[in-house]
Structures are given as structure tokens and as C-alpha cells.
Short mmCIF file of C-alpha atoms and ligand atoms in Angstrom, two decimals:
data_model
loop_
_atom_site.label_atom_id
_atom_site.label_comp_id
_atom_site.label_asym_id
_atom_site.label_seq_id
_atom_site.Cartn_x
_atom_site.Cartn_y
_atom_site.Cartn_z
CA MET A 18 -69.53 95.81 -110.92
CA ASP A 19 -68.73 94.12 -107.64
CA HIS A 20 -66.89 96.45 -105.31
CA LEU A 21 -63.15 96.27 -104.76
CA ILE A 22 -60.95 96.25 -101.59
CA SER A 23 -57.94 97.98 -101.34
CA PRO A 24 -56.03 97.45 -97.93
CA SER A 25 -53.78 100.36 -97.03
CA LEU A 26 -50.17 99.14 -96.40
CA LEU A 27 -49.54 102.15 -94.00
CA ALA A 28 -51.03 100.26 -91.22
CA ALA A 29 -49.07 97.30 -91.79
CA ASP A 30 -45.95 95.95 -89.89
CA PHE A 31 -43.02 97.47 -91.75
CA GLY A 32 -40.83 94.98 -89.81
CA ASN A 33 -42.61 92.15 -91.76
CA LEU A 34 -43.51 93.79 -95.03
CA GLU A 35 -42.80 90.76 -96.86
CA LYS A 36 -45.06 88.62 -94.90
CA GLU A 37 -47.83 91.35 -94.75
CA VAL A 38 -47.74 91.67 -98.47
CA ILE A 39 -47.91 87.89 -98.84
CA MET A 40 -51.04 87.91 -96.66
CA ILE A 41 -52.75 90.32 -99.05
CA ASN A 42 -51.63 87.96 -102.07
CA LYS A 43 -53.49 85.33 -100.41
CA SER A 44 -56.67 87.33 -99.47
CA GLN A 45 -59.66 88.54 -101.22
CA ALA A 46 -58.16 91.79 -101.74
CA ASP A 47 -58.48 93.25 -105.33
CA TRP A 48 -55.62 95.96 -104.96
CA LEU A 49 -53.01 97.05 -102.56
CA HIS A 50 -53.12 100.96 -101.29
CA LEU A 51 -49.88 102.56 -101.13
CA ASP A 52 -49.73 105.99 -99.36
CA ILE A 53 -47.08 108.47 -100.46
CA MET A 54 -46.40 111.36 -97.79
CA ASP A 55 -44.25 114.24 -98.75
CA GLY A 56 -44.24 116.06 -95.10
CA VAL A 57 -45.30 119.23 -97.11
CA PHE A 58 -48.96 118.46 -98.54
CA VAL A 59 -49.55 116.48 -95.31
CA PRO A 60 -47.80 116.74 -91.93
CA ASN A 61 -46.44 113.26 -92.24
CA ILE A 62 -43.50 111.35 -94.14
CA SER A 63 -44.58 107.78 -95.19
CA PHE A 64 -42.17 105.63 -97.74
CA GLY A 65 -40.63 106.32 -101.26
CA PHE A 66 -39.63 104.41 -104.35
CA PRO A 67 -37.42 101.64 -102.81
CA VAL A 68 -40.35 100.52 -100.61
CA ILE A 69 -42.55 100.51 -103.61
CA GLU A 70 -40.31 98.67 -105.92
CA HIS A 71 -39.74 95.99 -103.08
CA VAL A 72 -43.32 95.62 -102.72
CA LYS A 73 -44.00 95.20 -106.25
CA LYS A 74 -41.98 92.40 -106.53
CA ILE A 75 -43.81 90.34 -104.00
CA ALA A 76 -47.15 91.79 -104.55
CA SER A 77 -49.59 89.65 -106.83
CA LYS A 78 -52.37 92.62 -106.85
CA PRO A 79 -52.36 95.94 -108.74
CA LEU A 80 -50.81 98.68 -106.73
CA ASP A 81 -53.05 101.53 -106.14
CA VAL A 82 -50.89 104.46 -105.34
CA HIS A 83 -52.29 107.56 -103.45
CA LEU A 84 -49.98 110.52 -103.81
CA MET A 85 -50.26 113.06 -101.08
CA ILE A 86 -47.27 115.17 -102.34
CA ILE A 87 -47.13 118.61 -103.86
CA ASP A 88 -46.13 118.97 -107.63
CA PRO A 89 -46.69 115.41 -108.48
CA ASP A 90 -45.83 116.08 -112.18
CA ARG A 91 -42.15 115.61 -111.32
CA PHE A 92 -42.55 112.10 -110.45
CA LEU A 93 -45.08 110.56 -112.47
CA SER A 94 -42.84 108.11 -114.52
CA ARG A 95 -40.88 107.08 -111.37
CA PHE A 96 -44.23 105.77 -109.97
CA ARG A 97 -45.10 103.99 -113.30
CA ASP A 98 -41.59 102.36 -113.32
CA ALA A 99 -41.77 101.48 -109.58
CA GLY A 100 -45.01 99.47 -110.37
CA ALA A 101 -48.07 101.58 -110.04
CA SER A 102 -51.16 100.55 -111.77
CA ILE A 103 -53.49 103.30 -110.43
CA LEU A 104 -52.01 106.75 -109.52
CA THR A 105 -53.99 109.01 -107.65
CA VAL A 106 -53.21 112.79 -107.18
CA GLN A 107 -54.57 115.25 -104.95
CA TYR A 108 -56.91 117.80 -106.41
CA GLU A 109 -55.57 120.29 -104.08
CA ALA A 110 -51.81 119.76 -105.15
CA CYS A 111 -52.22 120.05 -109.03
CA ILE A 112 -52.33 123.60 -110.95
CA HIS A 113 -52.69 121.92 -114.32
CA LEU A 114 -54.74 118.88 -113.36
CA GLN A 115 -55.96 117.83 -116.65
CA ARG A 116 -52.64 117.71 -117.88
CA THR A 117 -51.40 115.87 -115.20
CA VAL A 118 -54.25 113.18 -115.29
CA THR A 119 -53.73 112.92 -119.23
CA GLU A 120 -49.96 112.13 -118.71
CA ILE A 121 -50.79 109.32 -115.89
CA ARG A 122 -53.09 107.81 -118.56
CA ASN A 123 -50.49 108.08 -121.44
CA MET A 124 -48.12 106.52 -119.30
CA GLY A 125 -50.64 103.47 -119.27
CA MET A 126 -51.93 103.74 -115.54
CA LYS A 127 -55.17 104.40 -114.36
CA ALA A 128 -55.64 108.12 -113.38
CA GLY A 129 -57.33 109.10 -110.17
CA VAL A 130 -57.89 112.24 -108.35
CA ALA A 131 -58.46 112.59 -104.51
CA LEU A 132 -60.67 115.22 -102.72
CA ASN A 133 -59.73 116.24 -99.29
CA PRO A 134 -62.75 116.64 -96.92
CA HIS A 135 -63.28 120.40 -97.78
CA THR A 136 -63.25 120.18 -101.48
CA PRO A 137 -66.49 119.95 -103.20
CA VAL A 138 -67.14 117.14 -105.90
CA SER A 139 -68.35 119.87 -108.19
CA HIS A 140 -65.01 120.79 -108.92
CA LEU A 141 -64.29 117.76 -110.78
CA LYS A 142 -67.34 118.09 -113.15
CA ASN A 143 -65.16 119.00 -116.15
CA THR A 144 -62.31 116.41 -115.17
CA LEU A 145 -64.46 113.45 -115.43
CA PRO A 146 -63.67 112.54 -119.13
CA PHE A 147 -59.96 112.55 -118.28
CA ILE A 148 -60.04 110.23 -115.17
CA ASP A 149 -60.55 106.48 -113.95
CA MET A 150 -61.45 107.16 -110.27
CA VAL A 151 -62.35 109.79 -107.84
CA LEU A 152 -60.99 108.90 -104.52
CA ILE A 153 -63.09 110.94 -101.80
CA MET A 154 -60.79 111.32 -98.53
CA THR A 155 -63.11 110.46 -95.82
CA VAL A 156 -60.58 111.91 -93.18
CA ASN A 157 -58.22 114.56 -93.71
CA PRO A 158 -54.98 112.71 -95.23
CA GLY A 159 -51.93 112.14 -93.29
CA PHE A 160 -52.50 109.59 -90.71
CA GLY A 161 -54.20 106.17 -90.73
CA GLY A 162 -56.49 105.22 -87.60
CA GLN A 163 -58.65 108.42 -88.00
CA SER A 164 -62.37 108.61 -87.51
CA PHE A 165 -64.59 108.66 -90.55
CA ILE A 166 -66.22 111.88 -91.43
CA PRO A 167 -70.25 111.19 -91.62
CA GLU A 168 -70.71 114.02 -93.88
CA SER A 169 -68.85 112.19 -96.48
CA TYR A 170 -71.97 110.51 -97.45
CA ASN A 171 -73.40 113.34 -98.86
CA LYS A 172 -70.54 114.03 -100.97
CA ILE A 173 -70.48 110.43 -102.36
CA ALA A 174 -74.17 110.46 -103.27
CA GLU A 175 -73.82 113.86 -105.27
CA LEU A 176 -70.69 112.36 -107.00
CA ARG A 177 -72.49 109.32 -107.78
CA ASN A 178 -75.38 111.42 -109.23
CA THR A 179 -72.96 113.58 -111.33
CA ILE A 180 -70.82 110.54 -112.65
CA ASP A 181 -74.13 108.67 -113.59
CA LYS A 182 -75.51 111.61 -115.28
CA SER A 183 -72.11 112.23 -117.37
CA GLY A 184 -72.11 108.83 -118.59
CA TYR A 185 -68.28 108.41 -117.95
CA ASN A 186 -67.11 105.18 -116.45
CA VAL A 187 -65.59 106.70 -113.29
CA MET A 188 -65.02 104.62 -109.88
CA ILE A 189 -65.47 106.08 -106.62
CA GLU A 190 -62.94 105.11 -103.80
CA VAL A 191 -63.29 106.00 -100.33
CA ASP A 192 -60.14 106.42 -98.12
CA GLY A 193 -60.17 106.86 -94.14
CA GLY A 194 -61.74 105.42 -91.19
CA ILE A 195 -63.48 102.47 -93.21
CA ASP A 196 -64.28 99.52 -91.29
CA THR A 197 -66.63 96.67 -91.19
CA LYS A 198 -69.36 98.98 -89.55
CA ASN A 199 -69.46 101.59 -92.42
CA ALA A 200 -68.64 99.52 -95.22
CA ALA A 201 -72.32 98.29 -96.22
CA LYS A 202 -73.68 101.84 -96.20
CA LEU A 203 -70.64 103.12 -98.40
CA ILE A 204 -71.19 100.47 -100.95
CA GLU A 205 -75.10 101.15 -100.91
CA SER A 206 -74.35 104.96 -101.53
CA GLY A 207 -72.51 104.31 -104.54
CA VAL A 208 -68.97 103.55 -103.62
CA ASN A 209 -66.83 100.95 -105.91
CA VAL A 210 -63.56 100.75 -103.84
CA LEU A 211 -63.07 100.70 -100.24
CA VAL A 212 -59.48 101.61 -98.66
CA ALA A 213 -58.92 100.14 -95.41
CA GLY A 214 -55.80 100.45 -93.26
CA ASN A 215 -56.28 99.81 -89.46
CA ALA A 216 -59.39 97.97 -90.04
CA VAL A 217 -57.66 95.40 -91.91
CA PHE A 218 -54.04 95.28 -90.37
CA GLY A 219 -55.10 96.08 -86.77
CA SER A 220 -57.64 93.21 -86.64
CA LYS A 221 -56.93 89.74 -85.26
CA ASP A 222 -57.51 87.97 -88.65
CA PRO A 223 -56.92 90.50 -91.53
CA VAL A 224 -57.69 87.86 -94.12
CA ASP A 225 -61.17 87.28 -92.61
CA THR A 226 -61.61 91.04 -92.13
CA ILE A 227 -61.06 91.44 -95.91
CA ARG A 228 -63.27 88.79 -96.88
CA LYS A 229 -66.02 90.57 -94.44
CA LEU A 230 -65.13 93.83 -96.29
CA LYS A 231 -65.56 92.00 -99.84
CA ASN A 232 -68.70 89.89 -99.05
CA LEU A 233 -70.18 92.42 -96.57
CA VAL A 234 -71.25 89.35 -94.45
CA TYR A 235 -71.04 90.35 -90.81
C1 DX5 B 26 -54.85 108.55 -94.83
C2 DX5 B 26 -54.26 107.84 -95.97
C3 DX5 B 26 -55.13 106.33 -95.94
C4 DX5 B 26 -55.03 105.50 -94.40
C5 DX5 B 26 -56.15 104.98 -94.03
O1 DX5 B 26 -54.08 109.80 -95.19
O2 DX5 B 26 -54.68 108.19 -97.16
O3 DX5 B 26 -54.89 105.61 -97.02
O4 DX5 B 26 -53.69 104.78 -94.58
O5 DX5 B 26 -56.13 104.29 -92.95
P1 DX5 B 26 -57.17 103.76 -92.03
O6 DX5 B 26 -58.20 102.95 -92.85
O7 DX5 B 26 -56.45 103.32 -90.84
O8 DX5 B 26 -58.11 105.10 -91.73
ZN1 ZN B 27 -54.68 106.54 -99.00
#
């Protein structure tokens, strides 16, 4: 499969949200990544349901919602109703992960699980039958604009190998410090979905940066 691009709205100009989403609509982006932070699981607060609902009305791309919140089970149906197509929970925030991801799928969304940099990929071996995507955090979650952690390449290679051996159809997404410099190596390592915040919204020509990330032509 061709790799997918999911620009992270966290780096957008929130004073011109509508314009930013329309720009993404016109670009080669495949999904739109929305980061939800609760100030407890991560040391930051982002935005909630009213913003997601508003974005959903404008966006033509599927919403790829990344929950950095504790006890996400309380809100799964709210995120579905707000317009999420892909819903990713953090491994470290879920006590009954299999139940959580099964509920997400039963609600008609794709289920993803995100791993913090310190969490081994082996912890997900028994969860692969129940999910559609693993998100490898390539920074510690909480903020945009951080530096990519190079050790992530080893995790990606190990996860790619585990998924291929398992025979399950599970995508690998990476998130944090992704740009036009490391994108090609990440795709070669077996990544299916690139999230990019500052590299896209902080660039002079975001549509062209998305085109570069999509086509890996520099
Ligand atoms: C970090 C978020 C990321 C963030 C990425 O906690 O999960 O999605 O927006 O931003 P960049 O690409 O700027 O590192
Ligand atoms: Zn994210």
C-alpha cells in the first residue's frame, strides 16, 4: 500500500482553523490528525469536542483522532459522534485494552494503540488481532515541535517484523518530529502513516510540503 500522510492540526493557526482545514482538503493529505490532551496523561491541554465537531463539518479527509487522555473508555462514543474515523488510545492509559479497542471497532471506527517511547512493542503482540493500527510515538507526547528520537527506528523494524509474521493487517503510524528529512527512511523501515505537525503547518508552502511527504520527492 502507498503510505498515508496525516497532518497534525495541533501546529495549525487556531485563529484561522477553517482556512487551515480547507488547505488540507485541497492537499494530498490522506487523513487529518487531531491530538486530544487532558492535562493529566500529558502535561498539556489541547482541544475538545466543539473543535472536533467544527473541523468535521469542514474536513473532507477522515479524522485520525489521537487520545492522550486517561480512562478513554468514558468518551469513545462521544469521539465517534464528533466525527472520528480512526480512534487511537495510548497503551499506557488503558487497563483493559482489549475491551477498549474492541468497543472502538464495534462503534464502526478503526482502532489504534499508541506506544510511548519507553513502551516495548512486544507488549502489543497479543493485541494485534483486535486493532487496525499501532502508533509509535517518536517523541514523548504532549507537545508539537519536538525532536525525533532516533532509537524509534529499532522499534519500527521490530514491530514491522512482528506484524508481518502475525499475518494481521495492522498499519504502523509514526508521530513526533517527522519531516521531509526522515520521512523516506521511516517509510523504508515499514511505516504506513506519517503524522507531521510543524513540518507541514510551519512550512512556507504546506500543500507543497505535504506533496513532498506523500511522494518522497525532495
Ligand atoms: C505530540 C502529538 C503530535 C504532534 C506532532 O504529542 O501527538 O501529533 O502534534 O507534532 P510535530 O510533527 O510538530 O512533532
Ligand atoms: Zn498525535
